[in-house]
CSV table of C-alpha atoms in Angstrom, one decimal:
chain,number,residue,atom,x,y,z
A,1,UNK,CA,3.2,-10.2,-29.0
A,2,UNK,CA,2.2,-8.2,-26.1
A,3,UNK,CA,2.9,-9.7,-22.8
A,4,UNK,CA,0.4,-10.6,-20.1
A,5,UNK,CA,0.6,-9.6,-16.8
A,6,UNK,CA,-0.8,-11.6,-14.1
A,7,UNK,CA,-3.9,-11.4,-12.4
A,8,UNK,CA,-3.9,-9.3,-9.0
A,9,UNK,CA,-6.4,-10.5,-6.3
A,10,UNK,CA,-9.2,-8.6,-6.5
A,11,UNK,CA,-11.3,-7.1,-3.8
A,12,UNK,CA,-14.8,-5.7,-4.4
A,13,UNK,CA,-16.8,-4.0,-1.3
A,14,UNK,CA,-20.2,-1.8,-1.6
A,15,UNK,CA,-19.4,2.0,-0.7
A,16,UNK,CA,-19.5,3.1,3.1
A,17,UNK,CA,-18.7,-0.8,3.8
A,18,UNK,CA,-15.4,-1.4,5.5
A,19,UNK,CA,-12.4,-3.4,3.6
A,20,UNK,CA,-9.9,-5.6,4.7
A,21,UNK,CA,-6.5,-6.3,2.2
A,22,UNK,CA,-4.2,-8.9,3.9
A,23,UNK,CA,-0.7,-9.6,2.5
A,24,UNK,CA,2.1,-11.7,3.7
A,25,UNK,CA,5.6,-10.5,4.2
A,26,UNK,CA,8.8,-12.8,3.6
A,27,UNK,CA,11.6,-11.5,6.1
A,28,UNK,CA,11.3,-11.9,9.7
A,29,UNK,CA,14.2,-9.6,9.9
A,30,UNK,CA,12.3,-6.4,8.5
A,31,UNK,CA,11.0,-3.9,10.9
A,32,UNK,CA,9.5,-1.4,8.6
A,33,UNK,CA,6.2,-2.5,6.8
A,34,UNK,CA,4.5,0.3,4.4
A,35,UNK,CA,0.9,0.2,2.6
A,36,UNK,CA,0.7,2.2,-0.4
A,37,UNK,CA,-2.1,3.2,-2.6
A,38,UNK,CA,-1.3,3.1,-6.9
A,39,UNK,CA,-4.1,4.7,-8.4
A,40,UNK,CA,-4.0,3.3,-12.4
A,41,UNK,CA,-1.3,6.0,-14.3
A,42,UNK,CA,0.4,6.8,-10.9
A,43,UNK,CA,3.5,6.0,-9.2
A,44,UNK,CA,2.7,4.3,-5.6
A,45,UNK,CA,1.3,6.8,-2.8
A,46,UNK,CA,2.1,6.5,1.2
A,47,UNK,CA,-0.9,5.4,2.9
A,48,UNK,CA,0.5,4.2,6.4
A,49,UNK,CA,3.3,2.5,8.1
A,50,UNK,CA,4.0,0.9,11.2
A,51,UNK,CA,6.9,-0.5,12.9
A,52,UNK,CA,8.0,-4.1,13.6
A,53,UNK,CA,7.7,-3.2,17.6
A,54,UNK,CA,3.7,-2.3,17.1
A,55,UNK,CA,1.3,-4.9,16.2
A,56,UNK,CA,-1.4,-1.6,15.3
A,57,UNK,CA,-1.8,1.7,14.1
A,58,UNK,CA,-4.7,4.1,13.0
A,59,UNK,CA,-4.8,6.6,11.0
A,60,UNK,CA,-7.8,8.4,8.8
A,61,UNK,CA,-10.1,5.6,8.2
A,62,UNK,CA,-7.2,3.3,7.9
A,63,UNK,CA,-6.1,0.7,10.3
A,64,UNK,CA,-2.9,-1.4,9.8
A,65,UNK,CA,-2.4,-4.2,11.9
A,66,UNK,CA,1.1,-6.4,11.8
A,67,UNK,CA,0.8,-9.9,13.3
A,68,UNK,CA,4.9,-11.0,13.5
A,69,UNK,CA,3.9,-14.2,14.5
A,70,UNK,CA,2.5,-15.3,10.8
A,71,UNK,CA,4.5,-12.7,9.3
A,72,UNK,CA,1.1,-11.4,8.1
A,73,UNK,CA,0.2,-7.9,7.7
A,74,UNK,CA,-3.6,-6.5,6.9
A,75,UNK,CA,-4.9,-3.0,6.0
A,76,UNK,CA,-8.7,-1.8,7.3
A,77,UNK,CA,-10.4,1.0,5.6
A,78,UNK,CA,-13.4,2.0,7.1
A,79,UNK,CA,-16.9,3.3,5.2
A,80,UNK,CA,-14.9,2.6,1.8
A,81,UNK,CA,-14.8,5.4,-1.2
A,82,UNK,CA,-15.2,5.3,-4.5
A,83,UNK,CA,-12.0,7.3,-4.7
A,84,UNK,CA,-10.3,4.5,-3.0
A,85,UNK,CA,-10.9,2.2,-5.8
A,86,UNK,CA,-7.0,1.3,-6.8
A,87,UNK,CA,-4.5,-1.3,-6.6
A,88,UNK,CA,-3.2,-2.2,-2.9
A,89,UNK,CA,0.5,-2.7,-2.2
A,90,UNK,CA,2.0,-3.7,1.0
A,91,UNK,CA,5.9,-3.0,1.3
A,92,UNK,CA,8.8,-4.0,3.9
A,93,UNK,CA,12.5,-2.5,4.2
A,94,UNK,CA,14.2,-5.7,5.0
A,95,UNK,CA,17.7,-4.8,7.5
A,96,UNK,CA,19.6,-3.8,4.0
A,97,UNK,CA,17.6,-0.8,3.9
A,98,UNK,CA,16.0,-1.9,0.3
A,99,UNK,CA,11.9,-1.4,0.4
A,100,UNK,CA,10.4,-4.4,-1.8
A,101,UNK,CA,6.8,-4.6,-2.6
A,102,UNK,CA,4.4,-7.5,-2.1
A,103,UNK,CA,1.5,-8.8,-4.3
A,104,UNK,CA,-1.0,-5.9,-4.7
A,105,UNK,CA,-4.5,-6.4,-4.8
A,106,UNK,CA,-7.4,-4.6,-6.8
A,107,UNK,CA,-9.7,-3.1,-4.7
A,108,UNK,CA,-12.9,-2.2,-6.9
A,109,UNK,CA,-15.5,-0.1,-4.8
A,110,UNK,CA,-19.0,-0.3,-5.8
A,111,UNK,CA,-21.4,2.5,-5.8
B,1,UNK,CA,9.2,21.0,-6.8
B,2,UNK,CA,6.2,19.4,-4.8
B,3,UNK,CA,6.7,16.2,-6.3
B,4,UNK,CA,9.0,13.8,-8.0
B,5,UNK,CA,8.9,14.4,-11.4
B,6,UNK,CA,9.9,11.9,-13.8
B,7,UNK,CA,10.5,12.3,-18.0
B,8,UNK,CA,9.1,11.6,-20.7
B,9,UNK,CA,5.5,10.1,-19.0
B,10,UNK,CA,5.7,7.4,-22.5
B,11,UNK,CA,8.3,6.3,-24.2
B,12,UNK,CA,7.7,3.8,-27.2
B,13,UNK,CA,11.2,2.6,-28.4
B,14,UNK,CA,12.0,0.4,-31.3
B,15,UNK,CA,14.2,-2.9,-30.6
B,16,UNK,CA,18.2,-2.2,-30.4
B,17,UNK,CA,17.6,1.3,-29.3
B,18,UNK,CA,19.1,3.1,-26.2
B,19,UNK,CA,16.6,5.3,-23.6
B,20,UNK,CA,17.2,7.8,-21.1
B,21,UNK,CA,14.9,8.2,-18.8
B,22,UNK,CA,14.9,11.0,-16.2
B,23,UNK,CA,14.2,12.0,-12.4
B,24,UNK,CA,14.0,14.8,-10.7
B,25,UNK,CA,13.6,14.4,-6.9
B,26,UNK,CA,12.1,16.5,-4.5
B,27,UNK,CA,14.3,19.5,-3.8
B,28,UNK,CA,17.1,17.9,-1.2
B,29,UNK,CA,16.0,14.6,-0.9
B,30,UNK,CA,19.4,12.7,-0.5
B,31,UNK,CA,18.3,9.3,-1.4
B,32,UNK,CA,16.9,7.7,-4.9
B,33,UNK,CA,15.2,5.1,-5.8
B,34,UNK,CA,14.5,3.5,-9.2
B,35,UNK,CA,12.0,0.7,-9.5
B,36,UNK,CA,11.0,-1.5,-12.6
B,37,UNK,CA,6.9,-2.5,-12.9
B,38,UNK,CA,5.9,-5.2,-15.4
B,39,UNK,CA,1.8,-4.9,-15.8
B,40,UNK,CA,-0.1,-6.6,-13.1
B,41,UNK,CA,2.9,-6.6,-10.8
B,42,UNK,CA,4.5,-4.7,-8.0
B,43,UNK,CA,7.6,-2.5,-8.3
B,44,UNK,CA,11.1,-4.1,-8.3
B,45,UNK,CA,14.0,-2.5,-6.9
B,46,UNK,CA,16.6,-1.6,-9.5
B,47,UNK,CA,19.3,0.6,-7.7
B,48,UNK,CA,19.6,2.8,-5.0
B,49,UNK,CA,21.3,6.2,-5.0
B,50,UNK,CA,22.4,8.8,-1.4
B,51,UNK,CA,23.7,11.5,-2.9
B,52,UNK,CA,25.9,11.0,-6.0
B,53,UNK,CA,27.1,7.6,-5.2
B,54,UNK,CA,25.4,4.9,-6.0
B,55,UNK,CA,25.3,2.2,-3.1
B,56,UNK,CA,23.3,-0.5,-4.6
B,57,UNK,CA,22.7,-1.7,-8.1
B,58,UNK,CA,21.6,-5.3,-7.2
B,59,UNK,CA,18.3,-5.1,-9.1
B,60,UNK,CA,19.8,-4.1,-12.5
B,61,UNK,CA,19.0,-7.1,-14.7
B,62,UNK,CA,21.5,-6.7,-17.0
B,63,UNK,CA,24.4,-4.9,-18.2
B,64,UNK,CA,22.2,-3.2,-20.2
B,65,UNK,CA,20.8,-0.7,-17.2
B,66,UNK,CA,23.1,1.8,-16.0
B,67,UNK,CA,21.9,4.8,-13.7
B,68,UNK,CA,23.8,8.0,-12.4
B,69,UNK,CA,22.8,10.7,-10.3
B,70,UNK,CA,26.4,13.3,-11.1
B,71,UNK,CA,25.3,15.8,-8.8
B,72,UNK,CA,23.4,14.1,-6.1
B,73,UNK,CA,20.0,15.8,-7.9
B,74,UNK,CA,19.2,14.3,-10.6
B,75,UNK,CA,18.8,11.2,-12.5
B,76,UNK,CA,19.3,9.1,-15.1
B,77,UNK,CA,18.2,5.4,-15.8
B,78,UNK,CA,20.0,4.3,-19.5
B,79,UNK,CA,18.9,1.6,-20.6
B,80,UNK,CA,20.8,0.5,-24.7
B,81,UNK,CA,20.0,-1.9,-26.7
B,82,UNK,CA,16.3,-2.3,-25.7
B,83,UNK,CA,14.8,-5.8,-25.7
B,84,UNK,CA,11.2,-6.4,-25.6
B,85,UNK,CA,11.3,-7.6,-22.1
B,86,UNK,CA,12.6,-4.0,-20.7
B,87,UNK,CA,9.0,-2.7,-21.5
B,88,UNK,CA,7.7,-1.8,-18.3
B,89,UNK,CA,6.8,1.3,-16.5
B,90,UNK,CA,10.3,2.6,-14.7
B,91,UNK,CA,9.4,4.8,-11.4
B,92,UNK,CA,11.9,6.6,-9.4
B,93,UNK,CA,11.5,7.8,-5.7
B,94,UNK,CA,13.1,10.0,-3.4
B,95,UNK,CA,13.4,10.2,0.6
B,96,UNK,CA,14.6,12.9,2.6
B,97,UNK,CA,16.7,10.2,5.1
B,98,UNK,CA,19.0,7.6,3.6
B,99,UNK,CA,17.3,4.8,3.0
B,100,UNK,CA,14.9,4.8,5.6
B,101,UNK,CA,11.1,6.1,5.7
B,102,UNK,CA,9.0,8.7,3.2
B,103,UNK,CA,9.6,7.5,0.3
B,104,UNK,CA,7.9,9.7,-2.5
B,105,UNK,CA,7.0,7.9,-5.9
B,106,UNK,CA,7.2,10.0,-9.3
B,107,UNK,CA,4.4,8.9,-11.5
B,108,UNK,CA,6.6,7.0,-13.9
B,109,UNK,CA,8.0,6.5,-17.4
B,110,UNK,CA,6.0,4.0,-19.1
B,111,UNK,CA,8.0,2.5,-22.0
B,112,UNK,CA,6.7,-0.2,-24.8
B,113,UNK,CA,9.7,-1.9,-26.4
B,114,UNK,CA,8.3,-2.8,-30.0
């Protein structure tokens, strides 16, 4: 039979309300973290990055801060979209070069 | 092209059969990617191309998946003897610098082993 993926966190704001996706990374080593966006039928899209010397960085209603300490790394999206409705991934490039993908999470937007 | 372009966008094979699956990265990119995606999961690293050599192939999960990139443009993921479990949707990406920053995703090959 058909197999079953697992269940992603889910996320579900009300439009023009601000969201807040977490993730935790694995590899102190890694000094390159990346969120992407993966709209359903799509391959992952580059949403922002930050390096392992910054503990923030803003870009267009996004906000990505990286807290070493915890090895935890969040995104902010501010007045949230319809069109922002997707799946969430955070990413790091551990010292090897290789870019592996955390958990995702759904974030539903509500109109 | 703009984009990364992969090919064919669904791919339903029966059980025993071999695939190719292609990428075409964006116009001198030297580095490529491919990545396996089970449903409801993230991507997992298969192997890693710069240029025509292929520097990593940690992520192939069996002897079954064999990629090759001839003239450093591009590629081709094989994958014989398909097994149920290969059913996944296979994306490739491409980045200007080796190995580091931009990566591009294509949209994927999506194929159903059945």
């Amino acid at each position: 039979g058909e197999s079953v993926g697992l269940h992603l966190p889910t996320l579900s704001v009300q439009e023009g309300d601000n969201s807040i996706i977490n993730c935790a990374y694995s590899n102190s080593a890694s000094d390159y973290f990346i969120w992407y966006k993966q709209e359903s039928g799509k391959g992952p899209q580059f949403i922002i990055d930050i390096r392992s010397n910054m503990d923030k960085r803003q870009g267009q209603r996004v906000t990505v801060l990286l807290n070493k300490t915890v090895k935890h790394l969040s995104l902010q999206i501010a007045a949230t979209q319809p069109g922002d409705s997707a799946v969430y991934f955070c990413a790091e490039i551990n010292q090897g070069g290789k870019l592996i993908f955390g958990q995702g999470t759904e974030l539903s937007v509500k109109p | 092209g703009a984009g990364v372009s992969q090919s064919p966008r669904y791919k339903v094979a029966k059980r025993g059969q071999d695939v190719a699956l292609r990428c075409d990265p964006i116009s001198g990119h030297v580095s490529l990617f491919w990545y396996q995606q089970a449903l409801g999961q993230g991507p997992e690293f298969l192997t890693y191309f710069q240029n025509e050599a292929q520097l990593d192939k940690s992520g192939l999960p069996s002897d079954r998946f064999f990629a090759e990139r001839p003239e450093g443009s591009v590629s081709t993921l094989k994958i014989q003897r398909t097994q149920k479990e290969d059913s996944a949707v296979y994306l490739c990406a491409s980045s200007q610098m080796a190995r580091r920053y931009g990566y591009t995703f294509g949209s994927g090959t999506r194929l159903t082993v059945v």
